[in-house]
Short mmCIF file of C-alpha atoms in Angstrom, two decimals:
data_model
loop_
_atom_site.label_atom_id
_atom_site.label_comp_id
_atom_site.label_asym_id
_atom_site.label_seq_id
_atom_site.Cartn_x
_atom_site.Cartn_y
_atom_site.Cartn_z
CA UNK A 948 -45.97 22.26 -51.43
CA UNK A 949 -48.53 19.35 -51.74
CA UNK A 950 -45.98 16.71 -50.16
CA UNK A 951 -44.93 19.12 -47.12
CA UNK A 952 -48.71 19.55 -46.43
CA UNK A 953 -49.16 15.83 -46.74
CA UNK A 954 -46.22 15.23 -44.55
CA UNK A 955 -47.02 17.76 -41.63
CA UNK A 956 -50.94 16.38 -41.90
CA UNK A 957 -49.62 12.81 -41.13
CA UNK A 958 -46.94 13.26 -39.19
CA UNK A 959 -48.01 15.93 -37.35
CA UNK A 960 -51.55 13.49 -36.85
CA UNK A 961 -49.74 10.33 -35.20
CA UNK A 962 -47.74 12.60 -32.90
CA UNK A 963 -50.30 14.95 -31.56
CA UNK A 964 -52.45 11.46 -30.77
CA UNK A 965 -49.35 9.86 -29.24
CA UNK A 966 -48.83 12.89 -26.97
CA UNK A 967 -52.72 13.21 -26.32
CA UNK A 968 -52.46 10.06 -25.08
CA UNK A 969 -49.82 10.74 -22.28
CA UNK A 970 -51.91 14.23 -21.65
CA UNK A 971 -54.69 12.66 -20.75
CA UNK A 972 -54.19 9.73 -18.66
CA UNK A 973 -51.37 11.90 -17.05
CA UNK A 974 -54.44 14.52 -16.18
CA UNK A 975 -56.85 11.86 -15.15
CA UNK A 976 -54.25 10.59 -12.67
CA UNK A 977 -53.35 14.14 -10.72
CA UNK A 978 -49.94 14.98 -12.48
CA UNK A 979 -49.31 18.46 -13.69
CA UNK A 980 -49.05 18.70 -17.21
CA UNK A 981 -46.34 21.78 -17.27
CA UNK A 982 -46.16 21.85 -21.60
CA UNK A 983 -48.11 19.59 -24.13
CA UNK A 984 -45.59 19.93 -27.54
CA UNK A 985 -45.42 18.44 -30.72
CA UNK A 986 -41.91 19.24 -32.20
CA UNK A 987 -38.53 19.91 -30.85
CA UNK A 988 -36.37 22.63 -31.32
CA UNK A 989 -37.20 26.12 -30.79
CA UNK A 990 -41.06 26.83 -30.20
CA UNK A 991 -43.29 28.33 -33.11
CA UNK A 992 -46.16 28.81 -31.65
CA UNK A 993 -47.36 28.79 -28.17
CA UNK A 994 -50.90 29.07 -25.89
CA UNK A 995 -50.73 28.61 -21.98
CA UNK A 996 -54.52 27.48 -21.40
CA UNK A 997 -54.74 26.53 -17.38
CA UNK A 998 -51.47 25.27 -15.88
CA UNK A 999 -50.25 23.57 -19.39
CA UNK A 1000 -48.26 25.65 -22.28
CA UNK A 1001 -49.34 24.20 -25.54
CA UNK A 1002 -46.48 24.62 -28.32
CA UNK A 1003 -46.02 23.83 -31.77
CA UNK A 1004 -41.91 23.35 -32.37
CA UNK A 1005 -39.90 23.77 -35.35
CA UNK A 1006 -38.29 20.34 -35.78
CA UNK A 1007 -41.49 17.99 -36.98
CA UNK A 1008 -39.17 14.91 -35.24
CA UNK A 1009 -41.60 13.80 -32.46
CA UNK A 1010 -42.96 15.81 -29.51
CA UNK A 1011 -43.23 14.96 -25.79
CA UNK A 1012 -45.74 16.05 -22.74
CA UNK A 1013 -43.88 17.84 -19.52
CA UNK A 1014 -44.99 16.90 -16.28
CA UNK A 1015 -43.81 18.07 -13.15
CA UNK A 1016 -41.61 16.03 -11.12
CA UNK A 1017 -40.27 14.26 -14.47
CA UNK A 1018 -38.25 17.39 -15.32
CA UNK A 1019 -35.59 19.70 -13.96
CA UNK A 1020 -37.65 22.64 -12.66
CA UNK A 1021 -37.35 22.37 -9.11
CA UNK A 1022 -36.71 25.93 -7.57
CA UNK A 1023 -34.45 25.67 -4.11
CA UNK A 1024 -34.01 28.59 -2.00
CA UNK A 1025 -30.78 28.54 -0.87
CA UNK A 1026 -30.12 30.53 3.03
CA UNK A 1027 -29.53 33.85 2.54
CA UNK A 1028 -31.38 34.93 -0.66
CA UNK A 1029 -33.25 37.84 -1.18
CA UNK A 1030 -37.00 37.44 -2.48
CA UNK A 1031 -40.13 39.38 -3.25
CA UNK A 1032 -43.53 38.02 -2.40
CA UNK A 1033 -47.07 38.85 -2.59
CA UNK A 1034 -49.80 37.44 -0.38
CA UNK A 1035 -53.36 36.62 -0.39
CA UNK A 1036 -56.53 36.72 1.67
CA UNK A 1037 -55.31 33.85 3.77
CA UNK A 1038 -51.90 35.00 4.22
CA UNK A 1039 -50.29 32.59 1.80
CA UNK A 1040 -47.74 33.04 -0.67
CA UNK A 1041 -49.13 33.39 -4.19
CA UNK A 1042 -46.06 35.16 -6.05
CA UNK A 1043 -42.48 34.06 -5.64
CA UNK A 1044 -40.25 36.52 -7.33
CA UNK A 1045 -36.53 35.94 -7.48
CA UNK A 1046 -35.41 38.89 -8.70
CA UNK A 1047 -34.70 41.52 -6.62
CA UNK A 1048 -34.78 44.62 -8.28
CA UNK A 1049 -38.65 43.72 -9.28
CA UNK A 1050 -41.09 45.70 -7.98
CA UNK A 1051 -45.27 45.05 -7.65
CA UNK A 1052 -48.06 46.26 -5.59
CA UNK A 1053 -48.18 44.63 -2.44
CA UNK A 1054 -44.81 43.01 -2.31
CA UNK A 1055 -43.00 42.21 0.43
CA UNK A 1056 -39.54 41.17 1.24
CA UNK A 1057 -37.46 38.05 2.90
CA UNK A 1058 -33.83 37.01 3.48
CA UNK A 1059 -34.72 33.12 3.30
CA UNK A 1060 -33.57 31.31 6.21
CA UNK A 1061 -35.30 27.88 5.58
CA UNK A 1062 -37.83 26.99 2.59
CA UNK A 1063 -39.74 23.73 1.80
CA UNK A 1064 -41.66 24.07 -1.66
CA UNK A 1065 -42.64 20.46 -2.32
CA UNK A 1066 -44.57 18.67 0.39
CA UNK A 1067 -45.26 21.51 3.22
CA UNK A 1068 -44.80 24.28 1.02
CA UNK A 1069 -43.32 27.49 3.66
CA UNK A 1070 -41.11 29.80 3.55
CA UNK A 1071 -39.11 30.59 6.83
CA UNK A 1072 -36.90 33.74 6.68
CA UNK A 1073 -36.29 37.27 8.48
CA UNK A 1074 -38.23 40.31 6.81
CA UNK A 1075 -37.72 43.84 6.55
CA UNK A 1076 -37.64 44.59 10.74
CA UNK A 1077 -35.51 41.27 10.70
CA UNK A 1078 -38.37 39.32 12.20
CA UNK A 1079 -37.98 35.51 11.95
CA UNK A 1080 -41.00 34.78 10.26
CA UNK A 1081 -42.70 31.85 8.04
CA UNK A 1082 -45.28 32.17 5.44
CA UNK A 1083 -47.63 29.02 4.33
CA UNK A 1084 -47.02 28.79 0.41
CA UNK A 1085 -50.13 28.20 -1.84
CA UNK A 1086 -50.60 25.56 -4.03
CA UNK A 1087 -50.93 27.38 -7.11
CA UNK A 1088 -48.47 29.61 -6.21
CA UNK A 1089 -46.26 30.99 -9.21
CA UNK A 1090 -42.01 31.41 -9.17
CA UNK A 1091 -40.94 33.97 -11.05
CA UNK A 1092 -37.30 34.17 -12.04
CA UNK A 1093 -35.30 36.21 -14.59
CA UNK A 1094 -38.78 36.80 -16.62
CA UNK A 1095 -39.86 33.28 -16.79
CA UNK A 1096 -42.92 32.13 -14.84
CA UNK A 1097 -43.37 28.47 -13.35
CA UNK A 1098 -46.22 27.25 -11.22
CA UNK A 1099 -44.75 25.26 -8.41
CA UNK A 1100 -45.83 21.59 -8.55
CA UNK A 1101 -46.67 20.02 -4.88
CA UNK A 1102 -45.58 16.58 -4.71
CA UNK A 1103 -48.59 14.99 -4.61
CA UNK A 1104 -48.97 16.39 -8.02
CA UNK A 1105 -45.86 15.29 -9.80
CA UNK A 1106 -45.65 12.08 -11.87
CA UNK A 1107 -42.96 10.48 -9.64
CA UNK A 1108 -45.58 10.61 -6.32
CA UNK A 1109 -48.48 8.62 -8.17
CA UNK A 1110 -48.57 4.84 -7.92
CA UNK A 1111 -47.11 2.46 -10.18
CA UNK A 1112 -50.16 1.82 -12.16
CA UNK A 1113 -50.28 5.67 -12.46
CA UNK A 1114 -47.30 6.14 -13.94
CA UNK A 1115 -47.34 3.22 -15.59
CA UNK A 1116 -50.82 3.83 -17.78
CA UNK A 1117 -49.20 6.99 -18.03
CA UNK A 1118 -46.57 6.35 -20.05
CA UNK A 1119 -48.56 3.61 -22.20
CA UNK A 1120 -51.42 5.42 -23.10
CA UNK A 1121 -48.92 6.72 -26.22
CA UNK A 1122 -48.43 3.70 -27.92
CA UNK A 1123 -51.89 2.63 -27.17
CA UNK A 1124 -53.18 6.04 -28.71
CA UNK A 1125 -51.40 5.24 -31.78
CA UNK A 1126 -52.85 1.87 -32.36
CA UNK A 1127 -56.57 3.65 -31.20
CA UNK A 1128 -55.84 6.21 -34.05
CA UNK A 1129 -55.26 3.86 -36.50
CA UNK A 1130 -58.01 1.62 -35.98
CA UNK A 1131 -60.34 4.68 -36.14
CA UNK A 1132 -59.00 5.78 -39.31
CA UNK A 1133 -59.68 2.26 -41.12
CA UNK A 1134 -62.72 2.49 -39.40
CA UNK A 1135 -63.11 5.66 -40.89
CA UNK A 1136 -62.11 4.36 -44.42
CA UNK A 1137 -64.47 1.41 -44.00
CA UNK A 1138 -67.84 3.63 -43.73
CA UNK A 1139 -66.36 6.27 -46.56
CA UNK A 1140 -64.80 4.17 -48.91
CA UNK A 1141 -66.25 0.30 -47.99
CA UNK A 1142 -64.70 -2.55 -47.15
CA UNK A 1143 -62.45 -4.11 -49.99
CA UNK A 1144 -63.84 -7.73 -50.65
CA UNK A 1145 -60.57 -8.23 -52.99
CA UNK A 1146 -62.72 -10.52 -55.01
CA UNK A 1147 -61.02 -12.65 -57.94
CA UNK A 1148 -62.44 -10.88 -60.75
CA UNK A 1149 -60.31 -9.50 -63.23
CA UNK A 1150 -59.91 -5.75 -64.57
CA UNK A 1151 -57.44 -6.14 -66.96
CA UNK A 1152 -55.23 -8.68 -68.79
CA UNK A 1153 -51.87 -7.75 -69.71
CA UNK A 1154 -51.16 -7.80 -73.86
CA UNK A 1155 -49.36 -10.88 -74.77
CA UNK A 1156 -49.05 -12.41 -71.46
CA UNK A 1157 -49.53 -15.76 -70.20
CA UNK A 1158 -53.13 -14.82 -68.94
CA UNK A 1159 -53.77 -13.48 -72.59
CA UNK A 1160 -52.26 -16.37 -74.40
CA UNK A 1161 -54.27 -19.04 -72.04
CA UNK A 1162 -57.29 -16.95 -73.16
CA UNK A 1163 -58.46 -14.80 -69.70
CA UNK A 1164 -60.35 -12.21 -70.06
CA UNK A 1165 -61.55 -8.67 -68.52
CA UNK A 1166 -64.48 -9.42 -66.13
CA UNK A 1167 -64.14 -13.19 -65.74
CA UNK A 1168 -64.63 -14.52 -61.68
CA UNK A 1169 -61.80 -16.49 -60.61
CA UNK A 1170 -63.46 -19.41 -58.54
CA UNK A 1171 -60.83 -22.26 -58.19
CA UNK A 1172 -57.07 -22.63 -58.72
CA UNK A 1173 -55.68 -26.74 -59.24
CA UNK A 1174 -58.86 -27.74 -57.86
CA UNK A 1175 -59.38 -25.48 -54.49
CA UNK A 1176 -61.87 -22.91 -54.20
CA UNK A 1177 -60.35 -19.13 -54.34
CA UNK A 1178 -62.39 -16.89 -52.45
CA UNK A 1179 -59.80 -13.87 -52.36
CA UNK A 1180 -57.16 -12.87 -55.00
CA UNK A 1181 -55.02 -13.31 -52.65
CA UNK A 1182 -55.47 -16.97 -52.46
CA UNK A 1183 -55.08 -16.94 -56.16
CA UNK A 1184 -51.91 -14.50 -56.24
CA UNK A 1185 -50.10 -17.07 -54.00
CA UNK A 1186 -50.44 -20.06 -55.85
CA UNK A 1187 -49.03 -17.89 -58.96
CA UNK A 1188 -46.20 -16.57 -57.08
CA UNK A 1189 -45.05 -20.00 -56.28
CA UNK A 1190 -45.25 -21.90 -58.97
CA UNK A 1191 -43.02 -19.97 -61.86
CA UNK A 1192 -42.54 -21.87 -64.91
CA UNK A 1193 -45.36 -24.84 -63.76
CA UNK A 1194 -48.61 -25.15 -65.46
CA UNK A 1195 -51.55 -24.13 -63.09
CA UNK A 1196 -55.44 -25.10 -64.03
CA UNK A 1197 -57.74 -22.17 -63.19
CA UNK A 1198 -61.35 -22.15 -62.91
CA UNK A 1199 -63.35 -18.70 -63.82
CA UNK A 1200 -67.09 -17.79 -64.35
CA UNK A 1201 -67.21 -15.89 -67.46
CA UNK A 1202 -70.95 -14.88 -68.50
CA UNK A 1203 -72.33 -17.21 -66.08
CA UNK A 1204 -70.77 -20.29 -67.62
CA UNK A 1205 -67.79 -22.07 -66.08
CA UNK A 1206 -64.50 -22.65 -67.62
CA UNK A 1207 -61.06 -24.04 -67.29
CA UNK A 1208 -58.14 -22.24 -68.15
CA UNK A 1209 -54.48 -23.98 -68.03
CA UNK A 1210 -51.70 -21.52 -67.48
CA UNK A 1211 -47.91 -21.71 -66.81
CA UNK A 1212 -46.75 -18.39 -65.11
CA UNK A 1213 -43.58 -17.21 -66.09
CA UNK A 1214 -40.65 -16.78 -63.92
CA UNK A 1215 -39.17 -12.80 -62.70
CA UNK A 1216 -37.22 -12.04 -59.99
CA UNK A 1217 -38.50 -9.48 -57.88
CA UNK A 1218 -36.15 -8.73 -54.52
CA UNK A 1219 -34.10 -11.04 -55.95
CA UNK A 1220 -36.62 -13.99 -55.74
CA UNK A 1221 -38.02 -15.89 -58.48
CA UNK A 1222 -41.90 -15.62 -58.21
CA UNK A 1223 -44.20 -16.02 -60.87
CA UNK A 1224 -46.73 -13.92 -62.88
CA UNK A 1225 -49.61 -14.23 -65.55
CA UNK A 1226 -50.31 -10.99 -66.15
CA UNK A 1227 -53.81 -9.94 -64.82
CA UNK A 1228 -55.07 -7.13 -62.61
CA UNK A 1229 -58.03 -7.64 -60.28
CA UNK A 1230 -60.83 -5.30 -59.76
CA UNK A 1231 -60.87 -3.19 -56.79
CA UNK A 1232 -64.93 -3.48 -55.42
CA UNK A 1233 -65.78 -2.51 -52.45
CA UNK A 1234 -68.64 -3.62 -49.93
CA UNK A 1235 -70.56 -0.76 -48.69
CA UNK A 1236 -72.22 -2.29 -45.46
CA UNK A 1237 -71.43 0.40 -42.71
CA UNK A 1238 -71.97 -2.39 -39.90
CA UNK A 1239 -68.32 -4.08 -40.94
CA UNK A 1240 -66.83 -0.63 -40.77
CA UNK A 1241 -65.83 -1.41 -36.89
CA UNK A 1242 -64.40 -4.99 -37.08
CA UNK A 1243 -62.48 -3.69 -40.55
CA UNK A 1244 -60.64 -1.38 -38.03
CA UNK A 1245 -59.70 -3.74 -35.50
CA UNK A 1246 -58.73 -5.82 -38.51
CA UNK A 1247 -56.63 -3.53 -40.53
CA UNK A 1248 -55.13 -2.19 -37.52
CA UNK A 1249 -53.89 -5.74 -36.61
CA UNK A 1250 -52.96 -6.98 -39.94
CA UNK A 1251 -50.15 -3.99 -39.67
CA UNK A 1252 -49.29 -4.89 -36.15
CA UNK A 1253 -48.43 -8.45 -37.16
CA UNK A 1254 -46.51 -7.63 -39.99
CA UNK A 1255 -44.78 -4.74 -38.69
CA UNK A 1256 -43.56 -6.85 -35.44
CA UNK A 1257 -42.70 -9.71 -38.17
CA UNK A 1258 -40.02 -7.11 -40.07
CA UNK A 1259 -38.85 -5.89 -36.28
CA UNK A 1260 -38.19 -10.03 -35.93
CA UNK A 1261 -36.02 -10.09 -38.64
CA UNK A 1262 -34.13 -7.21 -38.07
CA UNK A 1263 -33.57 -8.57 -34.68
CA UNK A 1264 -32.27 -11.62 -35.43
CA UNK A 1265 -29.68 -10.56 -38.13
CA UNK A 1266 -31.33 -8.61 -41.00
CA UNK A 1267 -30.48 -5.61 -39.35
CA UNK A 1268 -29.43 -2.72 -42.14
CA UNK A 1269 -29.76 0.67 -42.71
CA UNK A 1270 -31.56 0.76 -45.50
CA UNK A 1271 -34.33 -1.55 -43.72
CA UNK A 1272 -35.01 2.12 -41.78
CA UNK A 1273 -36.26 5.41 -42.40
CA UNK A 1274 -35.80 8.59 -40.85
CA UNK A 1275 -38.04 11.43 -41.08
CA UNK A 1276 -36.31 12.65 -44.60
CA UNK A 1277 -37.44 8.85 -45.77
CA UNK A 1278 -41.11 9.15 -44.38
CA UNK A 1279 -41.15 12.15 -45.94
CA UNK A 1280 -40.48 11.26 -49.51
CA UNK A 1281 -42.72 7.98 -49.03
CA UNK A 1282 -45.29 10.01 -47.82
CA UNK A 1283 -45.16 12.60 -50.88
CA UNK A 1284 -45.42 9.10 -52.89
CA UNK A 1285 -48.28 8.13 -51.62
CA UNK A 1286 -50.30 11.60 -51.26
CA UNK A 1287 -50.04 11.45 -55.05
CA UNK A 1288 -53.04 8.37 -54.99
CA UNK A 1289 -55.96 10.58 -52.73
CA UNK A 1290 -56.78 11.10 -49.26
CA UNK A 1291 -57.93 7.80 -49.02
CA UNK A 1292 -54.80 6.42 -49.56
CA UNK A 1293 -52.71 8.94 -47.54
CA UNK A 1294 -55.30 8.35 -44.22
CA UNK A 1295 -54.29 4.55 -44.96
CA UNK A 1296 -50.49 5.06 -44.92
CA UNK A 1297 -50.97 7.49 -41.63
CA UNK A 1298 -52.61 4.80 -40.02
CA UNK A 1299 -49.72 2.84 -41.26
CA UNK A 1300 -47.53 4.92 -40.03
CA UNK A 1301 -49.41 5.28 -36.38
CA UNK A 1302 -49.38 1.88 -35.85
CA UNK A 1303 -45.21 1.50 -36.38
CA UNK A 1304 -45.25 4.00 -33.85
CA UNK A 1305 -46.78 2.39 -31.65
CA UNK A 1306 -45.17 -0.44 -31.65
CA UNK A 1307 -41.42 1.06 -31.68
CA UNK A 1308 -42.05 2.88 -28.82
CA UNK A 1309 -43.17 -0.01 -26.86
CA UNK A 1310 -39.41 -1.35 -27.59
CA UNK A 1311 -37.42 -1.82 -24.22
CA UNK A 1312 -34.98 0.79 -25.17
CA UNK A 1313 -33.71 3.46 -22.93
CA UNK A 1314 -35.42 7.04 -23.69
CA UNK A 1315 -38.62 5.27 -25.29
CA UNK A 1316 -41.65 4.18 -23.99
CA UNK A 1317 -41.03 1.13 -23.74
CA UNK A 1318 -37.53 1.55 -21.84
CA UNK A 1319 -39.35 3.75 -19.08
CA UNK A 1320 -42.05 0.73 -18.61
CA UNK A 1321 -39.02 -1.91 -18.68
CA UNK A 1322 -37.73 0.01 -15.36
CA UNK A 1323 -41.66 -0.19 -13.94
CA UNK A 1324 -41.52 -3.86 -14.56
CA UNK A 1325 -37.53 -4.04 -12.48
CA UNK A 1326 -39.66 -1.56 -9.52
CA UNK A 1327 -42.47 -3.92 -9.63
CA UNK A 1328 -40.12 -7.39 -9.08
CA UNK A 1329 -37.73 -5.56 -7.13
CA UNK A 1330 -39.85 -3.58 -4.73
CA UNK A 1331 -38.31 0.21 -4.77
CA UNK A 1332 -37.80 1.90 -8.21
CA UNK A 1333 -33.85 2.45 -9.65
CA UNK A 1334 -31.97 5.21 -8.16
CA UNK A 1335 -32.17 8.33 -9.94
CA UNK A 1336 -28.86 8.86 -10.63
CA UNK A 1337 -28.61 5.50 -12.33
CA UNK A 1338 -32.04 6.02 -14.36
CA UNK A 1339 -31.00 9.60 -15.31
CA UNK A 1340 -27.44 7.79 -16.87
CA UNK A 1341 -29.15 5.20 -18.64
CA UNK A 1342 -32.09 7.57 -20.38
CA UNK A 1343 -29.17 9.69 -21.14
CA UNK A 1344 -27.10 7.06 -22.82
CA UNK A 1345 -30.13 5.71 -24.62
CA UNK A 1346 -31.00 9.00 -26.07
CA UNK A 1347 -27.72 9.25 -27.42
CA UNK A 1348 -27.67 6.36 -28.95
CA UNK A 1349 -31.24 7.16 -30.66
CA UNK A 1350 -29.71 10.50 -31.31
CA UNK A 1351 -26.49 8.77 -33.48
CA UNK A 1352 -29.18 6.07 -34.94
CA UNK A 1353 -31.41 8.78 -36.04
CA UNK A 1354 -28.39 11.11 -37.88
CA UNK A 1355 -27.06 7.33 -39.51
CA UNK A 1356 -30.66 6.88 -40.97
CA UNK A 1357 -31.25 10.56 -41.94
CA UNK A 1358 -28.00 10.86 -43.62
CA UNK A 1359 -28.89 7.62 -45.50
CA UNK A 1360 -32.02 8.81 -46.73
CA UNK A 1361 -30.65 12.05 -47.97
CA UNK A 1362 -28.36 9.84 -50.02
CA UNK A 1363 -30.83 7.48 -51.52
CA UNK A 1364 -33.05 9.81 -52.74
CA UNK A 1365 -30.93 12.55 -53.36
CA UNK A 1366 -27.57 11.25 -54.69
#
C-alpha cells in the first residue's frame, strides 16, 4: 500500500505540473481549455469548473490538456436536419439541441438550410411556418447531442487560430514545468534538509579493509589525495576508483594533527569495470544556510539535466537496449525502492523523475512535445504550417510507435522483476 501511495504521489506530481503547464499558458493565450486530465483510460473522477472538465483517469500513464480546435469536436449541420433551440435576450442562440424528440421551455424549431458555427456563428434554416430565417449564434453557446454537452469554440478561440509563438509557448510550457518543478523541490530540500557539503570526513571504515589495514579511522578529514587538495569526497572517490591495485598517499586531519596515510585500493568489478575501493563511508553533513537553498535548485536541477541528456547520447548513438528503459511497471518498483529511505529521498527521486520528463518530451518525435514544436520550427522556415492531413498521419504513426515502445518496455519490466 505504501509503494502505490508513493507511486501515485510522484507520478501523479510530475504529470499534473506537466499538464498545468500547457493549462496555463494555453489560458493566458485565448484557447479554450475543453478538459484538463491526468490519466488515460476511462475517467474516475470528474468536476466541470467554467468551460474546462477536470478528470482524474484510471490508467496513471500520462495525462494531456484538450483544447478546442486541436481535437475532433467540431459539430456540422448538415442541410436538412432537424434542431431545437433556445434563445436569449438578444435573440441569439444559446442552446443547440440535436435531438429531436427533446423538449425544454422556450424551444424552438429549424430545418437547417445553411449553418456557420466557427467564425460568424448563424444558423440559416426554415422554422415551423417554413419561414427562411437566420439566427446570430452566441459565443458561449452550448451543443447538445445524444446527452452530451459541448460549448462551441469560436475560432478565434481555438489553439490552431493563435500565432506561432502562441502555440508554440503553448506546447513548451510542459517540459519547462517539469524542469520548474524540480528545481523547486531541491529548492525545497535545500531549506528543509540543507545543502549537502559532501565533505571528506569519514563515518565509518569497513573491518579488514584496505582503509582499516592503512590505519583510517572514523572521524578523520580527508584533505589531500597524491599531493592535491580534496575539497569534496567526490574528488577523493575518483582518484580511488581509478587507480585499483596502485598505492595512493592520502592526507587526513585526525584530532587536529595532520597525517599521511599510504593505501593501495583493491580491484572489483562493478558493471563489469574494474574500479577500485578502500573501504570507507563518508559522513553525510549538511549546511543549513537557507540563502543557498535557491542556487542548490538551479544546481541540482541541472546536474540531472546533464546527465540525463548524457545517457539519451549514448543510447542514441548505439547503446540503445531495452533494459536501458523503464516503463511505468519499472518506475513503479524503483519508486517503491526508494520510498523505503523518507520523504526526503522520495521528493529527490520525483524531481528526478520530473526532470527526465522534461527532457523526453522535448525529443523531436511525432506525438510528443517535442515532435509538435519540430513541425513549428518546418512552419516557421517554410512559411505556412503542414497540411493537416499529413500532420494528422504522422502524429498517428508516432503514437503508434510510442504505443509498441511502451508495451516492449512494460512487458520487460514485468519480466525483470517478476520472473
Amino acid at each position: 500500500m505504501q509503494s502505490a501511495i508513493a507511486f501515485i504521489f510522484v507520478f501523479g506530481m510530475i504529470v499534473f505540473f506537466h499538464e498545468l503547464g500547457h493549462f496555463i499558458f494555453a489560458k493566458r493565450s485565448g484557447i479554450m481549455v475543453r478538459e484538463f486530465a491526468v490519466g488515460f483510460g476511462p475517467k474516475l473522477l470528474g468536476i466541470k469548473k467554467g468551460e474546462t472538465l477536470y478528470t482524474i483517469r484510471l490508467l496513471p500513464m500520462g495525462g494531456y490538456v484538450r483544447m478546442a480546435g486541436d481535437d475532433l469536436d467540431n459539430v456540422e449541420l448538415q442541410p436538412g436536419y432537424r434542431i431545437g433551440f433556445t434563445l436569449n435576450e438578444n435573440d441569439e442562440i444559446t442552446r443547440l439541441v440535436m435531438n429531436q424528440n427533446k423538449q425544454l421551455p422556450d424551444m424552438l424549431f429549424l430545418e437547417v438550410e445553411k449553418a456557420e458555427l466557427q467564425k460568424k456563428l448563424w444558423v440559416e434554416g426554415y422554422d415551423e411556418d417554413e419561414q427562411l430565417v437566420r439566427y446570430n449564434v452566441a459565443r458561449d453557446c452550448i451543443i447538445e447531442e445524444n446527452g452530451q454537452e459541448t460549448q462551441i469554440a469560436p475560432y478565434d478561440r481555438t489553439f490552431n487560430a493563435k500565432s506561432l509563438g502562441k502555440r508554440a509557448i503553448t506546447i513548451f510550457a510542459g517540459p519547462l514545468f517539469n524542469f520548474i518543478l524540480a528545481i523547486v523541490i531541491f529548492v525545497i530540500i535545500g531549506f528543509v534538509q540543507g545543502i549537502p557539503t559532501n565533505e571528506p570526513l569519514i563515518a565509518k571504515v569497513v573491518d579488514d579493509s584496505p582503509a582499516a589495514v592503512a590505519g583510517f579511522e572514523e572521524k578523520d578529514l580527508i584533505t589531500s589525495v597524491n599531493g592535491k587538495k580534496v575539497d569534496k569526497f567526490q574528488d577523493l572517490s575518483a582518484v580511488i576508483q581509478g587507480s585499483p591495485g596502485k598505492e595512493i598517499t592520502i592526507g587526513v586531519v585526525r584530532d587536529g594533527q595532520d597525517k599521511t596515510l599510504k593505501v593501495t585500493p583493491k580491484e572489483v568489478e562493478v558493471n563489469k569495470e574494474k574500479v577500485g575501493q578502500i573501504g570507507i563511508q563518508y559522513a553525510n553533513t549538511y549546511d543549513k544556510n537557507p540563502l543557498k537553498a535557491i542556487p542548490y535548485g538551479f544546481e541540482q536541477t541541472w546536474t540531472w539535466l546533464v546527465q540525463i541528456v548524457k545517457i539519451l547520447v549514448v543510447l542514441v548513438t548505439g547503446g540503445f537496449t531495452l533494459d536501458a528503459l523503464s516503463g511505468p511497471v519499472g518506475i513503479y518498483e524503483a519508486t517503491s525502492e526508494v520510498a523505503k529511505y523518507g520523504f526526503v529521498t522520495l521528493l529527490s527521486w520525483a524531481a528526478a523523475l520530473s526532470v527526465n520528463l522534461g527532457i523526453m518530451n522535448l525529443l523531436p518525435f511525432p506525438a510528443l512535445d517535442g515532435g509538435r514544436l519540430a513541425l513549428f520550427f518546418y512552419e516557421l522556415v517554410r512559411g505556412k504550417p503542414l497540411d493537416k492531413n499529413k500532420e494528422g498521419i504522422i502524429t498517428f504513426v508516432g503514437f503508434a510507435c510510442l504505443m509498441v515502445l511502451m508495451v516492449a518496455v512494460t512487458w520487460n519490466d514485468i519480466q525483470r522483476f517478476f520472473f
